[in-house]
PDB file of C-alpha atoms in Angstrom:
ATOM      1  CA  MET A   1     -32.664 -30.345 -25.142  1.00  0.00           C
ATOM      2  CA  ALA A   2     -29.947 -30.989 -22.415  1.00  0.00           C
ATOM      3  CA  SER A   3     -31.368 -32.633 -19.170  1.00  0.00           C
ATOM      4  CA  PRO A   4     -31.385 -30.548 -16.037  1.00  0.00           C
ATOM      5  CA  THR A   5     -28.872 -32.834 -14.624  1.00  0.00           C
ATOM      6  CA  ASN A   6     -26.503 -32.273 -17.635  1.00  0.00           C
ATOM      7  CA  PHE A   7     -27.272 -28.428 -17.679  1.00  0.00           C
ATOM      8  CA  LEU A   8     -26.469 -28.239 -13.681  1.00  0.00           C
ATOM      9  CA  LEU A   9     -23.269 -30.225 -14.196  1.00  0.00           C
ATOM     10  CA  HIS A  10     -22.359 -27.923 -16.964  1.00  0.00           C
ATOM     11  CA  ALA A  11     -23.036 -24.872 -14.934  1.00  0.00           C
ATOM     12  CA  PHE A  12     -21.069 -26.342 -11.853  1.00  0.00           C
ATOM     13  CA  LEU A  13     -18.096 -26.750 -14.183  1.00  0.00           C
ATOM     14  CA  LEU A  14     -18.128 -23.191 -15.473  1.00  0.00           C
ATOM     15  CA  LEU A  15     -18.208 -22.053 -12.124  1.00  0.00           C
ATOM     16  CA  ALA A  16     -15.368 -24.235 -10.955  1.00  0.00           C
ATOM     17  CA  LEU A  17     -13.291 -23.316 -14.008  1.00  0.00           C
ATOM     18  CA  ALA A  18     -14.165 -19.431 -13.072  1.00  0.00           C
ATOM     19  CA  THR A  19     -13.109 -19.719  -9.424  1.00  0.00           C
ATOM     20  CA  THR A  20      -9.990 -21.686 -10.234  1.00  0.00           C
ATOM     21  CA  SER A  21      -8.648 -19.804 -13.243  1.00  0.00           C
ATOM     22  CA  PHE A  22      -9.665 -16.386 -11.922  1.00  0.00           C
ATOM     23  CA  SER A  23      -8.237 -16.449  -8.384  1.00  0.00           C
ATOM     24  CA  LEU A  24      -5.111 -14.966  -7.740  1.00  0.00           C
ATOM     25  CA  SER A  25      -2.044 -17.216  -7.724  1.00  0.00           C
ATOM     26  CA  PRO A  26       1.727 -16.426  -6.962  1.00  0.00           C
ATOM     27  CA  LYS A  27       2.432 -18.765 -10.186  1.00  0.00           C
ATOM     28  CA  PHE A  28       0.060 -16.574 -12.582  1.00  0.00           C
ATOM     29  CA  TYR A  29       3.174 -15.556 -14.970  1.00  0.00           C
ATOM     30  CA  ASP A  30       5.070 -18.584 -14.188  1.00  0.00           C
ATOM     31  CA  LYS A  31       4.419 -19.955 -17.860  1.00  0.00           C
ATOM     32  CA  ILE A  32       3.254 -16.794 -19.627  1.00  0.00           C
ATOM     33  CA  CYS A  33       6.175 -14.924 -18.757  1.00  0.00           C
ATOM     34  CA  PRO A  34       8.790 -16.307 -16.252  1.00  0.00           C
ATOM     35  CA  GLN A  35      10.946 -12.871 -16.799  1.00  0.00           C
ATOM     36  CA  ALA A  36       8.115 -10.820 -15.247  1.00  0.00           C
ATOM     37  CA  LEU A  37       9.057 -10.726 -11.501  1.00  0.00           C
ATOM     38  CA  PRO A  38      12.865 -10.563 -12.283  1.00  0.00           C
ATOM     39  CA  ALA A  39      12.362  -7.376 -14.434  1.00  0.00           C
ATOM     40  CA  ILE A  40      10.161  -5.783 -11.863  1.00  0.00           C
ATOM     41  CA  LYS A  41      12.792  -6.607  -8.946  1.00  0.00           C
ATOM     42  CA  LYS A  42      15.636  -5.147 -11.083  1.00  0.00           C
ATOM     43  CA  VAL A  43      14.077  -1.671 -11.551  1.00  0.00           C
ATOM     44  CA  VAL A  44      12.899  -1.293  -8.040  1.00  0.00           C
ATOM     45  CA  ASP A  45      16.194  -2.374  -6.522  1.00  0.00           C
ATOM     46  CA  ALA A  46      17.562   0.202  -8.767  1.00  0.00           C
ATOM     47  CA  ALA A  47      15.116   2.981  -7.789  1.00  0.00           C
ATOM     48  CA  VAL A  48      15.538   2.313  -4.132  1.00  0.00           C
ATOM     49  CA  HIS A  49      19.305   2.260  -4.408  1.00  0.00           C
ATOM     50  CA  ARG A  50      19.083   5.617  -6.078  1.00  0.00           C
ATOM     51  CA  GLU A  51      16.809   7.048  -3.423  1.00  0.00           C
ATOM     52  CA  ARG A  52      15.820   5.161  -0.215  1.00  0.00           C
ATOM     53  CA  ARG A  53      12.761   7.057   0.304  1.00  0.00           C
ATOM     54  CA  MET A  54      11.214   5.526  -3.073  1.00  0.00           C
ATOM     55  CA  GLY A  55      10.693   2.312  -1.233  1.00  0.00           C
ATOM     56  CA  ALA A  56       8.077   3.656   1.158  1.00  0.00           C
ATOM     57  CA  SER A  57       6.577   5.610  -1.942  1.00  0.00           C
ATOM     58  CA  LEU A  58       5.992   2.412  -3.939  1.00  0.00           C
ATOM     59  CA  LEU A  59       4.603   0.873  -0.850  1.00  0.00           C
ATOM     60  CA  ARG A  60       2.131   3.441  -0.420  1.00  0.00           C
ATOM     61  CA  LEU A  61       0.990   3.513  -4.105  1.00  0.00           C
ATOM     62  CA  HIS A  62      -0.099  -0.173  -3.655  1.00  0.00           C
ATOM     63  CA  PHE A  63      -1.982   0.610  -0.192  1.00  0.00           C
ATOM     64  CA  HIS A  64      -3.710   3.649  -1.560  1.00  0.00           C
ATOM     65  CA  ASP A  65      -4.771   1.804  -4.837  1.00  0.00           C
ATOM     66  CA  CYS A  66      -6.144  -1.090  -3.076  1.00  0.00           C
ATOM     67  CA  PHE A  67      -8.142   1.219  -0.683  1.00  0.00           C
ATOM     68  CA  VAL A  68     -10.355   2.843  -3.405  1.00  0.00           C
ATOM     69  CA  ASN A  69     -12.241   0.279  -5.450  1.00  0.00           C
ATOM     70  CA  GLY A  70      -9.782  -2.541  -4.853  1.00  0.00           C
ATOM     71  CA  CYS A  71      -6.249  -3.320  -6.268  1.00  0.00           C
ATOM     72  CA  ASP A  72      -7.063  -2.396  -9.898  1.00  0.00           C
ATOM     73  CA  GLY A  73      -4.282   0.189 -10.874  1.00  0.00           C
ATOM     74  CA  SER A  74      -6.903   2.873 -10.948  1.00  0.00           C
ATOM     75  CA  LEU A  75      -4.591   5.434  -8.751  1.00  0.00           C
ATOM     76  CA  LEU A  76      -2.139   5.368 -11.746  1.00  0.00           C
ATOM     77  CA  LEU A  77      -4.809   6.671 -14.223  1.00  0.00           C
ATOM     78  CA  ASP A  78      -4.286  10.416 -15.154  1.00  0.00           C
ATOM     79  CA  SER A  79      -7.505  12.327 -15.743  1.00  0.00           C
ATOM     80  CA  ALA A  80      -9.614  11.802 -18.648  1.00  0.00           C
ATOM     81  CA  PRO A  81     -12.703  13.393 -20.128  1.00  0.00           C
ATOM     82  CA  ALA A  82     -14.956  10.840 -18.455  1.00  0.00           C
ATOM     83  CA  PHE A  83     -13.153  10.998 -14.585  1.00  0.00           C
ATOM     84  CA  GLU A  84     -10.739  13.053 -12.560  1.00  0.00           C
ATOM     85  CA  THR A  85      -7.734  11.224 -11.299  1.00  0.00           C
ATOM     86  CA  GLU A  86      -7.460   9.800  -8.011  1.00  0.00           C
ATOM     87  CA  LYS A  87      -4.121  11.654  -7.620  1.00  0.00           C
ATOM     88  CA  ASN A  88      -5.823  14.625  -6.804  1.00  0.00           C
ATOM     89  CA  ALA A  89      -7.687  13.022  -3.758  1.00  0.00           C
ATOM     90  CA  ARG A  90      -7.265  14.620  -0.261  1.00  0.00           C
ATOM     91  CA  GLY A  91      -4.895  11.782   0.553  1.00  0.00           C
ATOM     92  CA  ASN A  92      -3.083  11.903  -2.452  1.00  0.00           C
ATOM     93  CA  LEU A  93      -2.366  15.422  -3.645  1.00  0.00           C
ATOM     94  CA  ASN A  94       1.025  16.520  -3.736  1.00  0.00           C
ATOM     95  CA  SER A  95       1.994  13.289  -1.489  1.00  0.00           C
ATOM     96  CA  VAL A  96       1.795  10.167  -3.557  1.00  0.00           C
ATOM     97  CA  ARG A  97       4.798   9.678  -5.660  1.00  0.00           C
ATOM     98  CA  GLY A  98       7.018   7.161  -7.811  1.00  0.00           C
ATOM     99  CA  PHE A  99       4.848   7.252 -10.982  1.00  0.00           C
ATOM    100  CA  GLU A 100       7.753   7.448 -12.951  1.00  0.00           C
ATOM    101  CA  VAL A 101       9.442   4.245 -11.353  1.00  0.00           C
ATOM    102  CA  VAL A 102       6.034   2.288 -12.444  1.00  0.00           C
ATOM    103  CA  ASP A 103       6.501   3.604 -15.795  1.00  0.00           C
ATOM    104  CA  GLN A 104       9.950   2.477 -16.008  1.00  0.00           C
ATOM    105  CA  ILE A 105       8.903  -1.088 -14.380  1.00  0.00           C
ATOM    106  CA  LYS A 106       6.202  -1.165 -17.110  1.00  0.00           C
ATOM    107  CA  ALA A 107       8.532  -0.528 -19.881  1.00  0.00           C
ATOM    108  CA  GLU A 108      11.016  -3.032 -18.678  1.00  0.00           C
ATOM    109  CA  VAL A 109       8.405  -5.718 -18.102  1.00  0.00           C
ATOM    110  CA  ASP A 110       6.870  -5.436 -21.449  1.00  0.00           C
ATOM    111  CA  ARG A 111      10.140  -5.582 -22.932  1.00  0.00           C
ATOM    112  CA  ALA A 112      10.952  -8.746 -21.114  1.00  0.00           C
ATOM    113  CA  CYS A 113       7.642 -10.493 -21.934  1.00  0.00           C
ATOM    114  CA  GLY A 114       7.688  -9.231 -25.539  1.00  0.00           C
ATOM    115  CA  ARG A 115       4.200  -7.626 -25.193  1.00  0.00           C
ATOM    116  CA  PRO A 116       1.920  -5.979 -22.555  1.00  0.00           C
ATOM    117  CA  THR A 117       1.262  -9.240 -19.954  1.00  0.00           C
ATOM    118  CA  VAL A 118       1.747  -7.873 -16.582  1.00  0.00           C
ATOM    119  CA  SER A 119      -0.997  -5.707 -15.143  1.00  0.00           C
ATOM    120  CA  CYS A 120      -0.043  -2.350 -13.583  1.00  0.00           C
ATOM    121  CA  ALA A 121      -2.151  -3.341 -10.615  1.00  0.00           C
ATOM    122  CA  ASP A 122       0.326  -6.391 -10.326  1.00  0.00           C
ATOM    123  CA  ILE A 123       3.340  -4.028 -10.751  1.00  0.00           C
ATOM    124  CA  LEU A 124       2.015  -2.273  -7.842  1.00  0.00           C
ATOM    125  CA  ALA A 125       1.845  -5.375  -5.512  1.00  0.00           C
ATOM    126  CA  VAL A 126       5.086  -6.795  -6.779  1.00  0.00           C
ATOM    127  CA  ALA A 127       6.907  -3.522  -6.389  1.00  0.00           C
ATOM    128  CA  ALA A 128       5.411  -2.903  -2.926  1.00  0.00           C
ATOM    129  CA  ARG A 129       7.035  -6.293  -1.735  1.00  0.00           C
ATOM    130  CA  ASP A 130      10.272  -5.675  -3.512  1.00  0.00           C
ATOM    131  CA  SER A 131      10.700  -2.429  -1.740  1.00  0.00           C
ATOM    132  CA  VAL A 132      10.107  -3.837   1.513  1.00  0.00           C
ATOM    133  CA  VAL A 133      12.716  -6.586   0.745  1.00  0.00           C
ATOM    134  CA  ALA A 134      15.168  -3.935  -0.626  1.00  0.00           C
ATOM    135  CA  LEU A 135      15.011  -2.090   2.825  1.00  0.00           C
ATOM    136  CA  GLY A 136      15.801  -5.026   4.555  1.00  0.00           C
ATOM    137  CA  GLY A 137      11.931  -6.081   5.620  1.00  0.00           C
ATOM    138  CA  PRO A 138      10.320  -9.780   5.132  1.00  0.00           C
ATOM    139  CA  THR A 139       9.177 -10.995   1.764  1.00  0.00           C
ATOM    140  CA  TRP A 140       6.051 -12.887   0.859  1.00  0.00           C
ATOM    141  CA  LYS A 141       4.596 -14.560  -1.988  1.00  0.00           C
ATOM    142  CA  VAL A 142       2.522 -12.142  -3.755  1.00  0.00           C
ATOM    143  CA  ARG A 143      -0.765 -13.413  -5.558  1.00  0.00           C
ATOM    144  CA  LEU A 144      -0.999 -12.402  -9.231  1.00  0.00           C
ATOM    145  CA  GLY A 145      -3.476 -12.162 -12.031  1.00  0.00           C
ATOM    146  CA  ARG A 146      -5.111  -8.655 -11.195  1.00  0.00           C
ATOM    147  CA  ARG A 147      -6.423  -6.729 -14.318  1.00  0.00           C
ATOM    148  CA  ASP A 148      -6.390  -2.765 -14.555  1.00  0.00           C
ATOM    149  CA  SER A 149      -9.405  -0.666 -14.175  1.00  0.00           C
ATOM    150  CA  THR A 150     -10.515   1.536 -17.262  1.00  0.00           C
ATOM    151  CA  THR A 151     -11.668   4.428 -14.884  1.00  0.00           C
ATOM    152  CA  ALA A 152     -10.848   5.971 -11.379  1.00  0.00           C
ATOM    153  CA  ASN A 153     -12.926   7.630  -8.723  1.00  0.00           C
ATOM    154  CA  ARG A 154     -11.424  10.712  -7.003  1.00  0.00           C
ATOM    155  CA  ALA A 155     -14.761  11.334  -4.959  1.00  0.00           C
ATOM    156  CA  LEU A 156     -14.394   7.685  -3.570  1.00  0.00           C
ATOM    157  CA  ALA A 157     -10.790   8.255  -2.855  1.00  0.00           C
ATOM    158  CA  ASP A 158     -11.667  11.284  -0.714  1.00  0.00           C
ATOM    159  CA  ILE A 159     -13.832   9.180   1.371  1.00  0.00           C
ATOM    160  CA  LEU A 160     -12.001   5.908   1.776  1.00  0.00           C
ATOM    161  CA  LEU A 161      -8.433   6.866   2.016  1.00  0.00           C
ATOM    162  CA  PRO A 162      -7.522   6.767   5.934  1.00  0.00           C
ATOM    163  CA  SER A 163      -6.543  10.245   7.117  1.00  0.00           C
ATOM    164  CA  ALA A 164      -3.674  11.331   9.318  1.00  0.00           C
ATOM    165  CA  SER A 165      -5.871  12.886  11.801  1.00  0.00           C
ATOM    166  CA  MET A 166      -7.872   9.898  12.446  1.00  0.00           C
ATOM    167  CA  ASP A 167      -8.435   8.210  16.023  1.00  0.00           C
ATOM    168  CA  LEU A 168      -8.554   4.614  16.679  1.00  0.00           C
ATOM    169  CA  PRO A 169     -12.332   4.002  16.295  1.00  0.00           C
ATOM    170  CA  ALA A 170     -12.143   5.895  12.833  1.00  0.00           C
ATOM    171  CA  LEU A 171      -9.093   3.848  11.970  1.00  0.00           C
ATOM    172  CA  ILE A 172     -10.652   0.378  13.086  1.00  0.00           C
ATOM    173  CA  ASN A 173     -13.922   1.396  11.006  1.00  0.00           C
ATOM    174  CA  ASN A 174     -11.978   2.594   7.963  1.00  0.00           C
ATOM    175  CA  PHE A 175      -9.897  -0.910   7.934  1.00  0.00           C
ATOM    176  CA  LYS A 176     -13.109  -2.917   8.710  1.00  0.00           C
ATOM    177  CA  ASN A 177     -14.821  -1.465   5.518  1.00  0.00           C
ATOM    178  CA  GLN A 178     -12.007  -3.101   3.550  1.00  0.00           C
ATOM    179  CA  GLY A 179     -12.461  -6.344   5.355  1.00  0.00           C
ATOM    180  CA  LEU A 180      -9.438  -5.782   7.277  1.00  0.00           C
ATOM    181  CA  ASN A 181      -9.325  -6.252  10.974  1.00  0.00           C
ATOM    182  CA  GLN A 182      -7.538  -4.391  14.009  1.00  0.00           C
ATOM    183  CA  ARG A 183      -4.174  -7.010  13.671  1.00  0.00           C
ATOM    184  CA  ASP A 184      -4.105  -5.856   9.897  1.00  0.00           C
ATOM    185  CA  LEU A 185      -4.449  -2.105  10.910  1.00  0.00           C
ATOM    186  CA  VAL A 186      -1.430  -2.225  13.236  1.00  0.00           C
ATOM    187  CA  ALA A 187       0.711  -4.399  11.146  1.00  0.00           C
ATOM    188  CA  LEU A 188      -0.024  -2.325   7.906  1.00  0.00           C
ATOM    189  CA  SER A 189       0.539   1.172   9.892  1.00  0.00           C
ATOM    190  CA  GLY A 190       4.139  -0.548  10.642  1.00  0.00           C
ATOM    191  CA  GLY A 191       4.688   0.383   6.986  1.00  0.00           C
ATOM    192  CA  HIS A 192       5.542   3.591   8.303  1.00  0.00           C
ATOM    193  CA  THR A 193       8.699   2.059   9.594  1.00  0.00           C
ATOM    194  CA  ILE A 194      10.133   3.394   6.383  1.00  0.00           C
ATOM    195  CA  GLY A 195       9.544   6.847   4.596  1.00  0.00           C
ATOM    196  CA  LEU A 196       8.923  10.616   5.532  1.00  0.00           C
ATOM    197  CA  SER A 197       5.883  12.876   6.019  1.00  0.00           C
ATOM    198  CA  GLN A 198       5.278  16.267   5.221  1.00  0.00           C
ATOM    199  CA  CYS A 199       5.107  19.168   7.936  1.00  0.00           C
ATOM    200  CA  SER A 200       1.609  20.054   6.900  1.00  0.00           C
ATOM    201  CA  ILE A 201       0.608  16.322   7.543  1.00  0.00           C
ATOM    202  CA  PHE A 202       1.803  16.592  11.341  1.00  0.00           C
ATOM    203  CA  ARG A 203       2.014  20.004  12.467  1.00  0.00           C
ATOM    204  CA  ASN A 204      -1.267  19.982  14.518  1.00  0.00           C
ATOM    205  CA  ARG A 205       0.057  16.854  16.551  1.00  0.00           C
ATOM    206  CA  ILE A 206       3.368  18.480  17.431  1.00  0.00           C
ATOM    207  CA  TYR A 207       2.053  21.839  18.366  1.00  0.00           C
ATOM    208  CA  ASN A 208      -1.450  20.882  20.031  1.00  0.00           C
ATOM    209  CA  ALA A 209      -1.172  17.187  21.020  1.00  0.00           C
ATOM    210  CA  THR A 210      -1.169  15.995  24.796  1.00  0.00           C
ATOM    211  CA  ASN A 211      -0.092  12.466  24.188  1.00  0.00           C
ATOM    212  CA  ILE A 212       3.508  13.104  22.861  1.00  0.00           C
ATOM    213  CA  ASP A 213       6.885  13.134  24.239  1.00  0.00           C
ATOM    214  CA  PRO A 214       7.816  16.835  24.868  1.00  0.00           C
ATOM    215  CA  ALA A 215      11.432  16.377  23.539  1.00  0.00           C
ATOM    216  CA  PHE A 216      10.172  14.680  20.280  1.00  0.00           C
ATOM    217  CA  ALA A 217       7.669  17.715  19.838  1.00  0.00           C
ATOM    218  CA  LYS A 218      10.606  20.009  20.274  1.00  0.00           C
ATOM    219  CA  GLN A 219      12.895  18.209  17.737  1.00  0.00           C
ATOM    220  CA  ARG A 220      10.076  18.068  15.044  1.00  0.00           C
ATOM    221  CA  ARG A 221       9.147  21.732  15.563  1.00  0.00           C
ATOM    222  CA  ALA A 222      12.562  22.715  14.649  1.00  0.00           C
ATOM    223  CA  THR A 223      12.043  21.712  10.909  1.00  0.00           C
ATOM    224  CA  CYS A 224       8.112  22.367  10.839  1.00  0.00           C
ATOM    225  CA  PRO A 225       7.107  25.899  11.819  1.00  0.00           C
ATOM    226  CA  ARG A 226       3.800  27.068  12.852  1.00  0.00           C
ATOM    227  CA  THR A 227       3.419  28.451   9.533  1.00  0.00           C
ATOM    228  CA  GLY A 228       5.137  27.805   6.333  1.00  0.00           C
ATOM    229  CA  GLY A 229       7.499  24.767   5.452  1.00  0.00           C
ATOM    230  CA  ASN A 230       4.394  22.802   4.628  1.00  0.00           C
ATOM    231  CA  THR A 231       6.546  20.353   2.669  1.00  0.00           C
ATOM    232  CA  ASN A 232       9.348  19.917   4.901  1.00  0.00           C
ATOM    233  CA  LEU A 233       9.970  16.389   5.460  1.00  0.00           C
ATOM    234  CA  ALA A 234      10.561  14.459   8.745  1.00  0.00           C
ATOM    235  CA  PRO A 235      11.096  10.675   9.188  1.00  0.00           C
ATOM    236  CA  PHE A 236       8.283   8.589  10.841  1.00  0.00           C
ATOM    237  CA  ASP A 237      11.457   6.960  13.231  1.00  0.00           C
ATOM    238  CA  SER A 238      15.068   7.166  13.458  1.00  0.00           C
ATOM    239  CA  THR A 239      15.636   4.799  10.612  1.00  0.00           C
ATOM    240  CA  PRO A 240      13.577   5.826   7.952  1.00  0.00           C
ATOM    241  CA  ALA A 241      15.357   3.606   5.151  1.00  0.00           C
ATOM    242  CA  LYS A 242      15.332   0.596   7.202  1.00  0.00           C
ATOM    243  CA  PHE A 243      12.292  -1.954   7.802  1.00  0.00           C
ATOM    244  CA  ASP A 244      12.393  -2.540  11.397  1.00  0.00           C
ATOM    245  CA  THR A 245      10.502  -2.129  14.716  1.00  0.00           C
ATOM    246  CA  ALA A 246      11.555   1.385  15.385  1.00  0.00           C
ATOM    247  CA  TYR A 247       8.388   2.718  14.587  1.00  0.00           C
ATOM    248  CA  PHE A 248       6.603   0.616  17.281  1.00  0.00           C
ATOM    249  CA  LYS A 249       9.210   1.449  19.743  1.00  0.00           C
ATOM    250  CA  ASN A 250       8.622   5.161  19.130  1.00  0.00           C
ATOM    251  CA  LEU A 251       4.755   4.537  19.852  1.00  0.00           C
ATOM    252  CA  VAL A 252       5.476   3.056  23.104  1.00  0.00           C
ATOM    253  CA  LYS A 253       7.484   6.411  24.048  1.00  0.00           C
ATOM    254  CA  GLN A 254       4.978   8.698  22.488  1.00  0.00           C
ATOM    255  CA  ARG A 255       6.868   9.637  19.634  1.00  0.00           C
ATOM    256  CA  GLY A 256       4.319   8.700  16.842  1.00  0.00           C
ATOM    257  CA  LEU A 257       4.556  11.461  14.112  1.00  0.00           C
ATOM    258  CA  LEU A 258       0.935  11.301  13.147  1.00  0.00           C
ATOM    259  CA  THR A 259      -2.187  11.720  15.140  1.00  0.00           C
ATOM    260  CA  SER A 260      -3.249   8.259  13.493  1.00  0.00           C
ATOM    261  CA  ASP A 261       0.260   6.559  14.156  1.00  0.00           C
ATOM    262  CA  GLN A 262      -0.120   7.428  18.181  1.00  0.00           C
ATOM    263  CA  ALA A 263      -3.736   6.504  18.038  1.00  0.00           C
ATOM    264  CA  LEU A 264      -2.535   2.822  17.989  1.00  0.00           C
ATOM    265  CA  PHE A 265      -0.782   3.447  21.323  1.00  0.00           C
ATOM    266  CA  ASN A 266      -3.067   5.576  23.253  1.00  0.00           C
ATOM    267  CA  GLY A 267      -4.743   3.305  25.964  1.00  0.00           C
ATOM    268  CA  GLY A 268      -6.918   1.533  23.387  1.00  0.00           C
ATOM    269  CA  SER A 269      -7.495  -2.031  22.317  1.00  0.00           C
ATOM    270  CA  THR A 270      -4.402  -2.188  19.968  1.00  0.00           C
ATOM    271  CA  ASP A 271      -1.916  -0.992  22.738  1.00  0.00           C
ATOM    272  CA  LYS A 272      -0.904  -4.671  23.307  1.00  0.00           C
ATOM    273  CA  LEU A 273      -0.130  -5.705  19.742  1.00  0.00           C
ATOM    274  CA  VAL A 274       1.945  -2.612  19.198  1.00  0.00           C
ATOM    275  CA  LYS A 275       3.806  -3.565  22.620  1.00  0.00           C
ATOM    276  CA  THR A 276       4.426  -7.110  20.833  1.00  0.00           C
ATOM    277  CA  TYR A 277       5.693  -5.627  17.673  1.00  0.00           C
ATOM    278  CA  SER A 278       7.948  -3.282  19.540  1.00  0.00           C
ATOM    279  CA  SER A 279      10.015  -6.124  21.150  1.00  0.00           C
ATOM    280  CA  ASN A 280       9.464  -9.030  18.569  1.00  0.00           C
ATOM    281  CA  PRO A 281      10.368  -8.368  14.919  1.00  0.00           C
ATOM    282  CA  ASP A 282       9.470 -11.884  13.824  1.00  0.00           C
ATOM    283  CA  ALA A 283       5.950 -11.325  15.105  1.00  0.00           C
ATOM    284  CA  PHE A 284       5.666  -8.002  13.171  1.00  0.00           C
ATOM    285  CA  TRP A 285       7.204  -9.439   9.982  1.00  0.00           C
ATOM    286  CA  ASP A 286       4.964 -12.441   9.762  1.00  0.00           C
ATOM    287  CA  ASP A 287       1.883 -10.376  10.440  1.00  0.00           C
ATOM    288  CA  PHE A 288       2.993  -7.440   8.022  1.00  0.00           C
ATOM    289  CA  ALA A 289       3.388 -10.370   5.154  1.00  0.00           C
ATOM    290  CA  LYS A 290       0.064 -11.692   5.913  1.00  0.00           C
ATOM    291  CA  SER A 291      -1.902  -8.454   5.751  1.00  0.00           C
ATOM    292  CA  MET A 292      -0.111  -7.344   2.686  1.00  0.00           C
ATOM    293  CA  ILE A 293      -1.326 -10.616   0.978  1.00  0.00           C
ATOM    294  CA  LYS A 294      -4.655  -9.952   2.566  1.00  0.00           C
ATOM    295  CA  MET A 295      -4.851  -6.347   1.318  1.00  0.00           C
ATOM    296  CA  GLY A 296      -3.576  -7.220  -2.029  1.00  0.00           C
ATOM    297  CA  ASN A 297      -6.806  -9.602  -2.063  1.00  0.00           C
ATOM    298  CA  ILE A 298      -9.212  -6.737  -2.002  1.00  0.00           C
ATOM    299  CA  LYS A 299     -11.604  -6.767  -4.935  1.00  0.00           C
ATOM    300  CA  PRO A 300      -9.568  -7.500  -7.779  1.00  0.00           C
ATOM    301  CA  LEU A 301     -10.281  -7.499 -11.438  1.00  0.00           C
ATOM    302  CA  THR A 302      -9.776 -10.862 -12.632  1.00  0.00           C
ATOM    303  CA  GLY A 303     -10.476 -13.243 -15.821  1.00  0.00           C
ATOM    304  CA  SER A 304     -12.067 -11.171 -18.635  1.00  0.00           C
ATOM    305  CA  GLN A 305     -12.810  -7.927 -15.972  1.00  0.00           C
ATOM    306  CA  GLY A 306     -10.846  -4.896 -16.757  1.00  0.00           C
ATOM    307  CA  GLN A 307      -7.713  -4.869 -19.274  1.00  0.00           C
ATOM    308  CA  ILE A 308      -3.859  -4.941 -19.152  1.00  0.00           C
ATOM    309  CA  ARG A 309      -2.968  -1.252 -19.654  1.00  0.00           C
ATOM    310  CA  VAL A 310      -0.420  -0.725 -22.450  1.00  0.00           C
ATOM    311  CA  ASP A 311       0.389   2.606 -20.678  1.00  0.00           C
ATOM    312  CA  CYS A 312      -0.330   2.680 -16.831  1.00  0.00           C
ATOM    313  CA  ARG A 313      -1.323   6.181 -17.059  1.00  0.00           C
ATOM    314  CA  LYS A 314      -4.313   5.754 -19.408  1.00  0.00           C
ATOM    315  CA  ALA A 315      -6.923   3.227 -20.239  1.00  0.00           C
ATOM    316  CA  ASN A 316      -6.341   1.330 -23.456  1.00  0.00           C
TER     317      ASN A 316
END
C-alpha cells in the first residue's frame, strides 16, 4: 500500500498537471495544428471584406456565447430534442448573425488540420479578435484550448444577456455576475464602435429619453418611425465599419444609440472612463484587449470536459 506521503505527492502532481495542461494558452494549437489560426483569419478577412458589418456580428457572437454558461460554443447549437437553442433567447432572436461564416471557418480549419481539432468555442474567440483587427482595431493573444458544450440553455440566456434598456446599476451588476468589473463593462461596451442596431431596440430612447441630443434623436427618427420599420438599421456611431473612439465621443455628446450605451455617461461612476476613452484611443485599445481576454476566460470547458464538435450547430 502506498504511504500517505507518496499518495499526497501523487495527488499534488495530478493537480499540477490538471492546472497546467488544462488552462487556456495562446500556444494551444502551435504543435497540434499550426495552420489553425491562419485558416480562421483567412475566412474572417474575406467575410469582413464582403460585408463590413460581419465584423461586429462575429464579435457579438463571442460575447453572447461567453455570457451564458461560459465560452463553450453553446450559442451555436441549434435546437435538439433535449433543449431549445439560445438563438431564440430575447437578446438573440432575429438579431445574432454570422452562423454561416462560423460554418465556413469550421470547414476551412478542419481541412487545414486534417480532422476536427479546433473547438467551435475557440473559433468564436479567434474570429472576434480577427474581426476587430480587420476593422482597424487592436490585436491581442487569444488564449485557447476551450472545448464545446453538448447542450444549450435558452432560459438562462434570457436571464443573463444584458438588455439594451438597462441602466448603469443593472449593467454593473450584470457584468459583476460574470466576474467583470466596471472597467470591463465600459471597455467591452466600446465594441459598439462597430456595427448597427435595429429600430425596435432603440425606438423607445429616440422618442422618450430626456438625456439625448435633440438633433441626434431627430436624425434617428427619420429611419425609425414610431410604428413599423422594426428591422431598420442605424449605426452606433458615424464610423460603423471602423474600430475607433467615435462611440465614446458620441456618449459625451448624449448621442448614445441605446439606453444602455448612454447609461455609461449619465452622471454616474463610469463617466470619467468614458471621457478618457473618448480622447485616448490607446487607453481604450489596451483595456479592450485586456477585457476581451478576461471575458474569453469565463468558465471554459477544458481537458476532457465537453467535446470538439464536428458540426458547430449540433453536438457529436
